């Protein structure tokens, strides 16, 4: 299917984690203990965050993923259903759900360790999963589940005309056959440097640069840049996910508009602690964009 002007249908194949978030004045050095200033448990995972971001930005979203049968699972599932993400393809597997140990410092910078849990068990796609991918306008994936599953999904989606968007994070080398099925890649500047030439085969590449905005490179080296709205940063966790989900939801508007929309979504997500809970709605994003846009001249003196 192709993305038209209607509300896009997005299938997100990816991880869902319980984020165990500690705040501290500064990140500890190796071997060092520092005192923390706070603790929170917040649903996260790059897949779930991007699904929520796309849904809040107005897309119809189906999530394909896995939770465990532990105490975190009901809250993780509810994080998706509460905002209207479809969970028919969210399976429950035996064992722990994914967790992420996150430390956020006083400047809002973070360090994250993810333990895959149920996400690592997402090794196969059944016919019902594949049907969701084939029906969608966009398949959105990241790399917190087995790469072979991402490759199978991307190939199947492509074969059915679904646009494949990959956020290759956490970054790692990928097989050329997977890159061949990617229409759009969303990377941060570190990932762009690490992936280098591999990205040159991707028709549309978006590189995010934190507070410095983002840039788009399309076919025939067409390019656009966008600035980020100026915000007070509390926590950058999930900002890239907010950007990516919003970008996918706005892709049908064209690269320039989608880029501006996503820049606003990413910036707004840094203003609150926690990943999924900080993701802005379409109304929040539109309001930020309206503030950024200089008023049109009336033509009167
Ligand atoms: O991108 C932020 C996310 O990375 C967190 O929510 C955490 O779960 C890890 O997946």
Tab-separated table of C-alpha atoms and ligand atoms in Angstrom:
chain	number	residue	atom	x	y	z
A	1	UNK	CA	0.000	0.000	0.000
A	2	UNK	CA	1.111	3.592	-0.373
A	3	UNK	CA	0.655	6.435	2.068
A	4	UNK	CA	-1.994	8.837	0.863
A	5	UNK	CA	-3.542	11.842	2.572
A	6	UNK	CA	-5.621	9.659	4.921
A	7	UNK	CA	-4.550	8.662	8.428
A	8	UNK	CA	-1.595	6.299	7.930
A	9	UNK	CA	-1.735	2.746	9.267
A	10	UNK	CA	1.578	1.914	10.926
A	11	UNK	CA	2.788	-1.483	12.108
A	12	UNK	CA	5.524	-1.201	14.722
A	13	UNK	CA	7.640	-4.320	15.205
A	14	UNK	CA	9.857	-3.890	18.219
A	15	UNK	CA	10.709	-3.933	21.889
A	16	UNK	CA	8.767	-3.018	24.979
A	17	UNK	CA	10.637	-2.556	28.269
A	18	UNK	CA	10.044	-1.424	31.803
A	19	UNK	CA	12.417	1.515	32.261
A	20	UNK	CA	13.939	1.691	35.752
A	21	UNK	CA	14.968	5.337	35.813
A	22	UNK	CA	17.304	6.873	38.391
A	23	UNK	CA	18.179	10.552	38.428
A	24	UNK	CA	21.500	11.846	39.730
A	25	UNK	CA	23.620	14.989	39.598
A	26	UNK	CA	26.198	13.311	37.386
A	27	UNK	CA	26.670	9.861	35.880
A	28	UNK	CA	28.998	7.624	37.943
A	29	UNK	CA	32.469	6.798	36.578
A	30	UNK	CA	33.350	3.062	36.340
A	31	UNK	CA	33.692	1.645	39.871
A	32	UNK	CA	32.200	4.772	41.478
A	33	UNK	CA	29.046	5.056	43.619
A	34	UNK	CA	27.082	8.310	43.508
A	35	UNK	CA	23.936	9.296	45.377
A	36	UNK	CA	20.760	9.489	43.311
A	37	UNK	CA	18.051	12.112	43.522
A	38	UNK	CA	15.026	10.086	42.369
A	39	UNK	CA	13.650	6.852	40.956
A	40	UNK	CA	10.716	6.029	38.662
A	41	UNK	CA	9.407	3.014	36.760
A	42	UNK	CA	8.139	4.077	33.346
A	43	UNK	CA	7.055	1.897	30.394
A	44	UNK	CA	9.513	2.250	27.523
A	45	UNK	CA	11.395	0.299	24.897
A	46	UNK	CA	12.191	1.790	21.519
A	47	UNK	CA	9.402	-0.126	19.806
A	48	UNK	CA	6.709	0.795	22.312
A	49	UNK	CA	7.867	4.424	22.515
A	50	UNK	CA	7.742	4.786	18.734
A	51	UNK	CA	4.336	3.105	18.583
A	52	UNK	CA	2.977	5.524	21.188
A	53	UNK	CA	4.598	8.474	19.413
A	54	UNK	CA	3.047	7.536	16.074
A	55	UNK	CA	-0.347	6.986	17.705
A	56	UNK	CA	-0.249	10.305	19.610
A	57	UNK	CA	0.736	11.985	16.352
A	58	UNK	CA	-2.492	10.710	14.796
A	59	UNK	CA	-1.635	7.422	13.053
A	60	UNK	CA	-3.453	4.126	13.485
A	61	UNK	CA	-0.899	1.797	15.077
A	62	UNK	CA	-0.596	-1.973	15.567
A	63	UNK	CA	2.238	-3.210	17.779
A	64	UNK	CA	3.965	-6.537	17.114
A	65	UNK	CA	6.071	-7.559	20.097
A	66	UNK	CA	6.328	-9.574	23.302
A	67	UNK	CA	6.049	-9.122	27.057
A	68	UNK	CA	6.923	-11.683	29.702
A	69	UNK	CA	4.637	-13.219	32.331
A	70	UNK	CA	6.083	-11.123	35.162
A	71	UNK	CA	4.827	-8.277	37.323
A	72	UNK	CA	5.762	-5.643	34.692
A	73	UNK	CA	3.749	-7.136	31.852
A	74	UNK	CA	0.252	-5.766	32.686
A	75	UNK	CA	1.609	-2.223	33.031
A	76	UNK	CA	3.535	-2.490	29.775
A	77	UNK	CA	0.487	-3.759	27.907
A	78	UNK	CA	-1.661	-0.993	29.419
A	79	UNK	CA	0.820	1.668	28.284
A	80	UNK	CA	-0.021	0.716	24.699
A	81	UNK	CA	-3.753	0.130	25.050
A	82	UNK	CA	-4.290	3.300	27.103
A	83	UNK	CA	-3.291	5.427	24.141
A	84	UNK	CA	-5.048	3.319	21.515
A	85	UNK	CA	-2.192	1.242	20.096
A	86	UNK	CA	-3.482	-2.124	18.850
A	87	UNK	CA	-2.077	-5.079	20.788
A	88	UNK	CA	-3.603	-8.096	19.026
A	89	UNK	CA	-0.058	-9.123	17.995
A	90	UNK	CA	1.517	-8.491	21.426
A	91	UNK	CA	2.241	-11.952	22.771
A	92	UNK	CA	2.929	-13.004	26.341
A	93	UNK	CA	5.887	-15.362	26.669
A	94	UNK	CA	7.184	-17.222	29.666
A	95	UNK	CA	9.925	-15.382	31.617
A	96	UNK	CA	10.763	-11.743	32.328
A	97	UNK	CA	9.723	-8.723	30.265
A	98	UNK	CA	12.427	-6.478	28.816
A	99	UNK	CA	13.907	-3.990	31.255
A	100	UNK	CA	16.120	-0.940	30.825
A	101	UNK	CA	18.336	0.443	33.594
A	102	UNK	CA	18.516	4.181	32.887
A	103	UNK	CA	20.514	6.887	34.639
A	104	UNK	CA	19.684	10.524	33.886
A	105	UNK	CA	22.026	13.332	34.982
A	106	UNK	CA	21.290	16.951	35.866
A	107	UNK	CA	21.717	18.035	32.223
A	108	UNK	CA	19.120	15.495	31.046
A	109	UNK	CA	21.736	13.239	29.450
A	110	UNK	CA	21.314	9.519	29.998
A	111	UNK	CA	23.021	6.170	29.862
A	112	UNK	CA	20.952	3.041	29.252
A	113	UNK	CA	21.461	-0.713	29.605
A	114	UNK	CA	18.715	-2.853	28.060
A	115	UNK	CA	18.146	-6.488	29.048
A	116	UNK	CA	16.030	-7.975	26.269
A	117	UNK	CA	13.919	-10.516	28.189
A	118	UNK	CA	10.768	-11.318	26.201
A	119	UNK	CA	11.932	-9.088	23.321
A	120	UNK	CA	14.815	-11.469	22.650
A	121	UNK	CA	12.302	-14.302	22.238
A	122	UNK	CA	10.629	-12.612	19.274
A	123	UNK	CA	12.350	-14.947	16.848
A	124	UNK	CA	9.479	-15.799	14.511
A	125	UNK	CA	6.541	-14.129	12.806
A	126	UNK	CA	3.313	-16.032	12.270
A	127	UNK	CA	0.763	-15.541	9.481
A	128	UNK	CA	-1.275	-13.073	11.538
A	129	UNK	CA	1.813	-10.938	12.222
A	130	UNK	CA	2.740	-10.967	8.551
A	131	UNK	CA	-0.798	-9.998	7.553
A	132	UNK	CA	-0.570	-6.896	9.783
A	133	UNK	CA	2.690	-5.869	8.064
A	134	UNK	CA	1.273	-6.453	4.590
A	135	UNK	CA	-1.823	-4.344	5.298
A	136	UNK	CA	0.051	-1.411	6.832
A	137	UNK	CA	1.164	1.714	4.990
A	138	UNK	CA	4.379	1.782	7.008
A	139	UNK	CA	6.392	-0.812	8.912
A	140	UNK	CA	8.505	0.807	11.641
A	141	UNK	CA	11.353	-1.227	13.211
A	142	UNK	CA	14.342	-0.788	15.518
A	143	UNK	CA	17.037	-3.222	16.674
A	144	UNK	CA	16.057	-4.256	20.220
A	145	UNK	CA	14.613	-7.543	18.924
A	146	UNK	CA	16.453	-10.260	16.949
A	147	UNK	CA	17.773	-8.823	13.683
A	148	UNK	CA	16.671	-11.888	11.731
A	149	UNK	CA	13.055	-11.127	12.681
A	150	UNK	CA	13.470	-7.532	11.512
A	151	UNK	CA	14.891	-8.810	8.210
A	152	UNK	CA	11.984	-11.234	7.655
A	153	UNK	CA	9.470	-8.499	8.445
A	154	UNK	CA	11.157	-5.917	6.199
A	155	UNK	CA	11.306	-8.314	3.277
A	156	UNK	CA	7.649	-9.325	3.666
A	157	UNK	CA	6.487	-5.738	4.092
A	158	UNK	CA	8.422	-4.557	1.035
A	159	UNK	CA	6.988	-7.381	-1.053
A	160	UNK	CA	3.506	-6.075	-0.197
A	161	UNK	CA	4.232	-2.428	-0.956
A	162	UNK	CA	4.508	-1.355	2.688
A	163	UNK	CA	7.058	1.449	3.216
A	164	UNK	CA	9.797	0.187	5.570
A	165	UNK	CA	11.240	2.649	8.096
A	166	UNK	CA	14.199	1.498	10.206
A	167	UNK	CA	15.657	3.209	13.247
A	168	UNK	CA	18.871	1.132	13.556
A	169	UNK	CA	19.242	1.534	17.292
A	170	UNK	CA	21.060	0.194	19.271
A	171	UNK	CA	23.412	0.501	16.319
A	172	UNK	CA	25.142	-2.573	14.955
A	173	UNK	CA	26.290	-3.868	11.576
A	174	UNK	CA	23.410	-5.207	9.510
A	175	UNK	CA	23.316	-7.663	6.604
A	176	UNK	CA	23.198	-6.031	3.156
A	177	UNK	CA	19.990	-7.914	2.393
A	178	UNK	CA	18.247	-6.086	5.251
A	179	UNK	CA	19.459	-2.679	4.048
A	180	UNK	CA	18.082	-3.545	0.607
A	181	UNK	CA	14.563	-3.590	2.049
A	182	UNK	CA	14.738	-0.271	3.874
A	183	UNK	CA	13.019	2.780	2.354
A	184	UNK	CA	13.684	5.245	5.158
A	185	UNK	CA	16.377	5.220	7.880
A	186	UNK	CA	16.228	7.459	10.945
A	187	UNK	CA	19.614	7.697	12.701
A	188	UNK	CA	21.295	9.973	15.202
A	189	UNK	CA	24.662	11.486	14.353
A	190	UNK	CA	26.580	8.747	16.205
A	191	UNK	CA	24.692	6.014	14.361
A	192	UNK	CA	25.236	7.805	11.043
A	193	UNK	CA	28.999	7.886	11.673
A	194	UNK	CA	29.057	4.230	12.689
A	195	UNK	CA	26.962	2.995	9.726
A	196	UNK	CA	28.723	5.155	7.135
A	197	UNK	CA	28.484	3.746	3.622
A	198	UNK	CA	25.734	1.249	4.531
A	199	UNK	CA	23.297	4.168	4.626
A	200	UNK	CA	24.086	5.202	1.059
A	201	UNK	CA	21.836	2.443	-0.321
A	202	UNK	CA	18.826	3.782	1.622
A	203	UNK	CA	16.656	6.130	-0.463
A	204	UNK	CA	15.668	8.434	2.414
A	205	UNK	CA	17.968	9.086	5.398
A	206	UNK	CA	17.107	11.342	8.323
A	207	UNK	CA	19.921	12.261	10.718
A	208	UNK	CA	18.974	13.736	14.080
A	209	UNK	CA	21.399	16.110	15.803
A	210	UNK	CA	19.819	16.696	19.227
A	211	UNK	CA	19.332	20.402	19.977
A	212	UNK	CA	20.793	21.211	16.537
A	213	UNK	CA	17.743	19.786	14.761
A	214	UNK	CA	17.800	17.205	11.989
A	215	UNK	CA	18.458	16.818	8.300
A	216	UNK	CA	16.919	14.786	5.493
A	217	UNK	CA	18.728	13.377	2.467
A	218	UNK	CA	16.528	11.942	-0.275
A	219	UNK	CA	16.913	10.525	-3.760
A	220	UNK	CA	19.059	12.660	-6.122
A	221	UNK	CA	20.638	14.209	-2.993
A	222	UNK	CA	17.569	16.324	-2.309
A	223	UNK	CA	17.965	17.622	1.244
A	224	UNK	CA	16.139	19.584	3.922
A	225	UNK	CA	17.132	20.715	7.407
A	226	UNK	CA	15.024	21.627	10.393
A	227	UNK	CA	15.821	23.441	13.613
A	228	UNK	CA	14.611	22.144	16.964
A	229	UNK	CA	12.325	24.371	19.012
A	230	UNK	CA	14.179	25.713	22.041
A	231	UNK	CA	13.006	23.887	25.173
A	232	UNK	CA	14.166	23.319	28.726
A	233	UNK	CA	15.693	19.842	28.709
A	234	UNK	CA	14.837	17.541	31.638
A	235	UNK	CA	15.516	14.102	30.131
A	236	UNK	CA	16.551	13.180	26.582
A	237	UNK	CA	15.434	9.530	26.998
A	238	UNK	CA	12.971	8.644	24.246
A	239	UNK	CA	13.442	11.896	22.307
A	240	UNK	CA	14.687	9.948	19.283
A	241	UNK	CA	11.714	7.593	19.576
A	242	UNK	CA	9.313	10.516	19.763
A	243	UNK	CA	10.983	11.979	16.655
A	244	UNK	CA	10.857	8.680	14.753
A	245	UNK	CA	7.237	7.815	15.566
A	246	UNK	CA	6.058	11.314	14.693
A	247	UNK	CA	8.102	11.278	11.494
A	248	UNK	CA	6.495	8.010	10.390
A	249	UNK	CA	3.029	9.370	11.207
A	250	UNK	CA	3.716	12.494	9.118
A	251	UNK	CA	5.587	10.819	6.234
A	252	UNK	CA	2.556	11.099	3.935
A	253	UNK	CA	2.859	14.923	4.199
A	254	UNK	CA	6.224	14.795	2.439
A	255	UNK	CA	9.797	14.830	3.807
A	256	UNK	CA	10.051	18.558	4.571
A	257	UNK	CA	6.825	18.712	6.587
A	258	UNK	CA	7.505	15.374	8.280
A	259	UNK	CA	10.952	16.577	9.333
A	260	UNK	CA	9.644	19.763	10.941
A	261	UNK	CA	6.850	17.810	12.664
A	262	UNK	CA	9.308	15.237	14.015
A	263	UNK	CA	11.801	17.890	15.211
A	264	UNK	CA	9.075	19.462	17.301
A	265	UNK	CA	7.982	16.053	18.663
A	266	UNK	CA	11.553	15.125	19.614
A	267	UNK	CA	12.216	18.418	21.379
A	268	UNK	CA	8.956	18.321	23.338
A	269	UNK	CA	9.762	14.804	24.569
A	270	UNK	CA	12.858	16.108	26.385
A	271	UNK	CA	10.849	18.395	28.659
A	272	UNK	CA	9.544	15.619	30.977
A	273	UNK	CA	11.257	12.739	32.817
A	274	UNK	CA	10.673	9.280	31.299
A	275	UNK	CA	10.299	7.959	27.770
A	276	UNK	CA	6.732	6.937	26.904
A	277	UNK	CA	5.135	9.436	29.298
A	278	UNK	CA	6.944	12.392	27.721
A	279	UNK	CA	5.735	11.817	24.153
A	280	UNK	CA	3.662	14.754	22.834
A	281	UNK	CA	0.264	14.602	21.141
A	282	UNK	CA	-0.512	15.968	17.678
A	283	UNK	CA	-2.015	19.064	19.345
A	284	UNK	CA	1.187	19.673	21.352
A	285	UNK	CA	3.291	19.320	18.205
A	286	UNK	CA	1.076	21.616	16.130
A	287	UNK	CA	1.171	24.239	18.906
A	288	UNK	CA	4.990	24.122	19.037
A	289	UNK	CA	5.179	24.454	15.262
A	290	UNK	CA	2.786	27.406	15.287
A	291	UNK	CA	4.979	29.156	17.872
A	292	UNK	CA	8.027	28.592	15.684
A	293	UNK	CA	6.411	29.903	12.497
A	294	UNK	CA	6.870	33.662	12.056
A	295	UNK	CA	3.475	35.400	11.676
A	296	UNK	CA	2.496	36.002	8.023
A	297	UNK	CA	2.612	39.635	6.911
A	298	UNK	CA	-0.866	41.130	6.391
A	299	UNK	CA	0.494	43.406	3.662
A	300	UNK	CA	-0.537	46.474	5.736
A	301	UNK	CA	2.118	48.921	6.938
B	1	LIG	O1	15.110	5.055	23.355
B	1	LIG	C1	14.794	5.026	24.715
B	1	LIG	C2	14.489	3.611	25.132
B	1	LIG	O2	15.657	2.833	24.990
B	1	LIG	C3	14.081	3.440	26.565
B	1	LIG	O3	12.700	3.565	26.760
B	1	LIG	C4	14.644	2.081	26.920
B	1	LIG	O4	13.674	1.120	27.213
B	1	LIG	C5	15.495	1.671	25.731
B	1	LIG	O5	14.841	0.794	24.924
